[in-house]
mmCIF file of N, CA and C in Angstrom:
data_model
loop_
_atom_site.group_PDB
_atom_site.id
_atom_site.type_symbol
_atom_site.label_atom_id
_atom_site.label_comp_id
_atom_site.label_asym_id
_atom_site.label_seq_id
_atom_site.Cartn_x
_atom_site.Cartn_y
_atom_site.Cartn_z
ATOM 1 N N MET A 87 -26.050 70.763 -23.531
ATOM 2 C CA MET A 87 -25.587 69.941 -24.626
ATOM 3 C C MET A 87 -24.094 70.138 -24.866
ATOM 4 N N VAL A 88 -23.617 71.359 -24.763
ATOM 5 C CA VAL A 88 -22.205 71.643 -24.970
ATOM 6 C C VAL A 88 -21.362 70.970 -23.896
ATOM 7 N N ALA A 89 -21.798 71.040 -22.644
ATOM 8 C CA ALA A 89 -21.049 70.430 -21.544
ATOM 9 C C ALA A 89 -20.936 68.925 -21.743
ATOM 10 N N GLN A 90 -22.000 68.303 -22.200
ATOM 11 C CA GLN A 90 -21.990 66.862 -22.434
ATOM 12 C C GLN A 90 -20.985 66.511 -23.528
ATOM 13 N N THR A 91 -20.918 67.309 -24.574
ATOM 14 C CA THR A 91 -19.977 67.071 -25.657
ATOM 15 C C THR A 91 -18.541 67.202 -25.166
ATOM 16 N N ILE A 92 -18.271 68.190 -24.338
ATOM 17 C CA ILE A 92 -16.928 68.389 -23.796
ATOM 18 C C ILE A 92 -16.523 67.210 -22.926
ATOM 19 N N VAL A 93 -17.426 66.727 -22.086
ATOM 20 C CA VAL A 93 -17.136 65.589 -21.227
ATOM 21 C C VAL A 93 -16.837 64.361 -22.071
ATOM 22 N N MET A 94 -17.602 64.126 -23.118
ATOM 23 C CA MET A 94 -17.383 62.980 -23.983
ATOM 24 C C MET A 94 -16.034 63.084 -24.679
ATOM 25 N N GLU A 95 -15.638 64.266 -25.122
ATOM 26 C CA GLU A 95 -14.343 64.450 -25.781
ATOM 27 C C GLU A 95 -13.208 64.233 -24.786
ATOM 28 N N ASN A 96 -13.347 64.746 -23.566
ATOM 29 C CA ASN A 96 -12.315 64.561 -22.548
ATOM 30 C C ASN A 96 -12.166 63.091 -22.184
ATOM 31 N N THR A 97 -13.264 62.370 -22.113
ATOM 32 C CA THR A 97 -13.216 60.942 -21.814
ATOM 33 C C THR A 97 -12.487 60.201 -22.921
ATOM 34 N N ALA A 98 -12.771 60.540 -24.162
ATOM 35 C CA ALA A 98 -12.099 59.893 -25.287
ATOM 36 C C ALA A 98 -10.602 60.189 -25.256
ATOM 37 N N ASP A 99 -10.229 61.427 -24.928
ATOM 38 C CA ASP A 99 -8.817 61.793 -24.827
ATOM 39 C C ASP A 99 -8.128 61.017 -23.713
ATOM 40 N N SER A 100 -8.781 60.917 -22.546
ATOM 41 C CA SER A 100 -8.162 60.207 -21.432
ATOM 42 C C SER A 100 -8.051 58.718 -21.725
ATOM 43 N N ASN A 101 -9.032 58.141 -22.433
ATOM 44 C CA ASN A 101 -8.948 56.737 -22.824
ATOM 45 C C ASN A 101 -7.793 56.525 -23.785
ATOM 46 N N GLY A 102 -7.594 57.440 -24.701
ATOM 47 C CA GLY A 102 -6.481 57.356 -25.638
ATOM 48 C C GLY A 102 -5.152 57.449 -24.922
ATOM 49 N N GLN A 103 -5.058 58.338 -23.936
ATOM 50 C CA GLN A 103 -3.831 58.473 -23.154
ATOM 51 C C GLN A 103 -3.566 57.215 -22.340
ATOM 52 N N LYS A 104 -4.624 56.634 -21.779
ATOM 53 C CA LYS A 104 -4.471 55.401 -21.006
ATOM 54 C C LYS A 104 -3.959 54.279 -21.893
ATOM 55 N N LEU A 105 -4.492 54.174 -23.096
ATOM 56 C CA LEU A 105 -4.042 53.139 -24.023
ATOM 57 C C LEU A 105 -2.570 53.317 -24.366
ATOM 58 N N VAL A 106 -2.167 54.546 -24.601
ATOM 59 C CA VAL A 106 -0.760 54.825 -24.914
ATOM 60 C C VAL A 106 0.120 54.436 -23.731
ATOM 61 N N GLN A 107 -0.309 54.782 -22.515
ATOM 62 C CA GLN A 107 0.468 54.453 -21.326
ATOM 63 C C GLN A 107 0.575 52.937 -21.135
ATOM 64 N N VAL A 108 -0.532 52.227 -21.322
ATOM 65 C CA VAL A 108 -0.524 50.775 -21.162
ATOM 66 C C VAL A 108 0.374 50.144 -22.219
ATOM 67 N N ARG A 109 0.259 50.584 -23.462
ATOM 68 C CA ARG A 109 1.108 50.046 -24.526
ATOM 69 C C ARG A 109 2.588 50.299 -24.235
ATOM 70 N N GLN A 110 2.920 51.481 -23.738
ATOM 71 C CA GLN A 110 4.309 51.799 -23.416
ATOM 72 C C GLN A 110 4.821 50.930 -22.274
ATOM 73 N N LYS A 111 3.984 50.733 -21.259
ATOM 74 C CA LYS A 111 4.389 49.919 -20.110
ATOM 75 C C LYS A 111 4.570 48.461 -20.527
ATOM 76 N N ILE A 112 3.706 47.948 -21.397
ATOM 77 C CA ILE A 112 3.855 46.584 -21.904
ATOM 78 C C ILE A 112 5.172 46.461 -22.670
ATOM 79 N N LYS A 113 5.492 47.471 -23.458
ATOM 80 C CA LYS A 113 6.759 47.472 -24.195
ATOM 81 C C LYS A 113 7.938 47.447 -23.224
ATOM 82 N N ASP A 114 7.858 48.243 -22.158
ATOM 83 C CA ASP A 114 8.930 48.291 -21.165
ATOM 84 C C ASP A 114 9.070 46.962 -20.418
ATOM 85 N N VAL A 115 7.951 46.367 -20.034
ATOM 86 C CA VAL A 115 7.969 45.153 -19.218
ATOM 87 C C VAL A 115 8.324 43.922 -20.045
ATOM 88 N N PHE A 116 7.670 43.771 -21.211
ATOM 89 C CA PHE A 116 7.835 42.554 -21.998
ATOM 90 C C PHE A 116 8.857 42.690 -23.129
ATOM 91 N N GLY A 117 9.309 43.907 -23.412
ATOM 92 C CA GLY A 117 10.349 44.109 -24.406
ATOM 93 C C GLY A 117 9.899 44.073 -25.846
ATOM 94 N N GLY A 118 8.610 44.254 -26.101
ATOM 95 C CA GLY A 118 8.110 44.249 -27.475
ATOM 96 C C GLY A 118 6.846 45.070 -27.614
ATOM 97 N N GLU A 119 6.505 45.354 -28.852
ATOM 98 C CA GLU A 119 5.294 46.121 -29.136
ATOM 99 C C GLU A 119 4.051 45.279 -28.844
ATOM 100 N N CYS A 120 3.005 45.938 -28.414
ATOM 101 C CA CYS A 120 1.722 45.293 -28.164
ATOM 102 C C CYS A 120 0.851 45.460 -29.402
ATOM 103 N N THR A 121 0.431 44.349 -29.991
ATOM 104 C CA THR A 121 -0.379 44.402 -31.209
ATOM 105 C C THR A 121 -1.859 44.118 -30.954
ATOM 106 N N MET A 122 -2.249 44.058 -29.681
ATOM 107 C CA MET A 122 -3.660 43.822 -29.346
ATOM 108 C C MET A 122 -4.523 44.984 -29.796
ATOM 109 N N LYS A 123 -5.746 44.665 -30.164
ATOM 110 C CA LYS A 123 -6.714 45.716 -30.472
ATOM 111 C C LYS A 123 -7.055 46.458 -29.189
ATOM 112 N N ASP A 124 -7.464 47.721 -29.334
ATOM 113 C CA ASP A 124 -7.737 48.586 -28.183
ATOM 114 C C ASP A 124 -8.760 47.997 -27.229
ATOM 115 N N ASP A 125 -9.853 47.443 -27.760
ATOM 116 C CA ASP A 125 -10.909 46.925 -26.885
ATOM 117 C C ASP A 125 -10.425 45.723 -26.068
ATOM 118 N N VAL A 126 -9.599 44.876 -26.654
ATOM 119 C CA VAL A 126 -9.046 43.726 -25.931
ATOM 120 C C VAL A 126 -8.035 44.201 -24.894
ATOM 121 N N LEU A 127 -7.222 45.163 -25.278
ATOM 122 C CA LEU A 127 -6.206 45.704 -24.375
ATOM 123 C C LEU A 127 -6.840 46.294 -23.116
ATOM 124 N N VAL A 128 -7.922 47.039 -23.285
ATOM 125 C CA VAL A 128 -8.619 47.655 -22.152
ATOM 126 C C VAL A 128 -9.203 46.593 -21.226
ATOM 127 N N LYS A 129 -9.653 45.472 -21.774
ATOM 128 C CA LYS A 129 -10.225 44.407 -20.957
ATOM 129 C C LYS A 129 -9.160 43.638 -20.179
ATOM 130 N N ARG A 130 -7.933 43.581 -20.698
ATOM 131 C CA ARG A 130 -6.901 42.737 -20.096
ATOM 132 C C ARG A 130 -5.865 43.474 -19.261
ATOM 133 N N TYR A 131 -5.700 44.771 -19.493
ATOM 134 C CA TYR A 131 -4.658 45.524 -18.787
ATOM 135 C C TYR A 131 -5.196 46.844 -18.257
ATOM 136 N N ALA A 132 -4.572 47.312 -17.180
ATOM 137 C CA ALA A 132 -4.890 48.617 -16.594
ATOM 138 C C ALA A 132 -3.614 49.155 -15.967
ATOM 139 N N MET A 133 -3.666 50.408 -15.554
ATOM 140 C CA MET A 133 -2.524 51.045 -14.894
ATOM 141 C C MET A 133 -2.979 51.579 -13.547
ATOM 142 N N THR A 134 -2.102 51.480 -12.554
ATOM 143 C CA THR A 134 -2.387 52.090 -11.261
ATOM 144 C C THR A 134 -2.034 53.570 -11.344
ATOM 145 N N SER A 135 -2.402 54.311 -10.326
ATOM 146 C CA SER A 135 -2.050 55.732 -10.291
ATOM 147 C C SER A 135 -0.539 55.930 -10.163
ATOM 148 N N ASP A 136 0.172 54.899 -9.697
ATOM 149 C CA ASP A 136 1.633 54.955 -9.570
ATOM 150 C C ASP A 136 2.342 54.548 -10.858
ATOM 151 N N GLY A 137 1.584 54.141 -11.878
ATOM 152 C CA GLY A 137 2.189 53.740 -13.143
ATOM 153 C C GLY A 137 2.528 52.266 -13.247
ATOM 154 N N GLU A 138 2.009 51.454 -12.337
ATOM 155 C CA GLU A 138 2.244 50.020 -12.384
ATOM 156 C C GLU A 138 1.231 49.374 -13.328
ATOM 157 N N LEU A 139 1.682 48.364 -14.040
ATOM 158 C CA LEU A 139 0.828 47.633 -14.976
ATOM 159 C C LEU A 139 0.044 46.560 -14.228
ATOM 160 N N ILE A 140 -1.253 46.473 -14.501
ATOM 161 C CA ILE A 140 -2.108 45.459 -13.907
ATOM 162 C C ILE A 140 -2.623 44.568 -15.021
ATOM 163 N N MET A 141 -2.422 43.257 -14.893
ATOM 164 C CA MET A 141 -2.984 42.302 -15.842
ATOM 165 C C MET A 141 -4.259 41.738 -15.241
ATOM 166 N N ILE A 142 -5.352 41.844 -15.969
ATOM 167 C CA ILE A 142 -6.645 41.402 -15.482
ATOM 168 C C ILE A 142 -6.895 39.985 -15.986
ATOM 169 N N LEU A 143 -6.991 39.034 -15.071
ATOM 170 C CA LEU A 143 -7.242 37.637 -15.416
ATOM 171 C C LEU A 143 -8.696 37.294 -15.128
ATOM 172 N N ARG A 144 -9.311 36.596 -16.040
ATOM 173 C CA ARG A 144 -10.717 36.197 -15.857
ATOM 174 C C ARG A 144 -10.865 34.733 -16.060
#
C-alpha cells in the first residue's frame, strides 16, 4: 500500500512538472501566458525528451 501511494505521488509530481514545462514552452514560442485549464492543455500539447513542443491535432 505504501509503494502504491509513493508511485501515485511521484506521478502527480511529474504531471505537474510537465504542465509547467509545457506552459513555459508555450510562453517562449507564442510570446504569452497560457490560460488553458490543465486537462485541456494535456490533451492538446506535449513535450519531447529534447524539450520540443508538440501540438496534438484531432
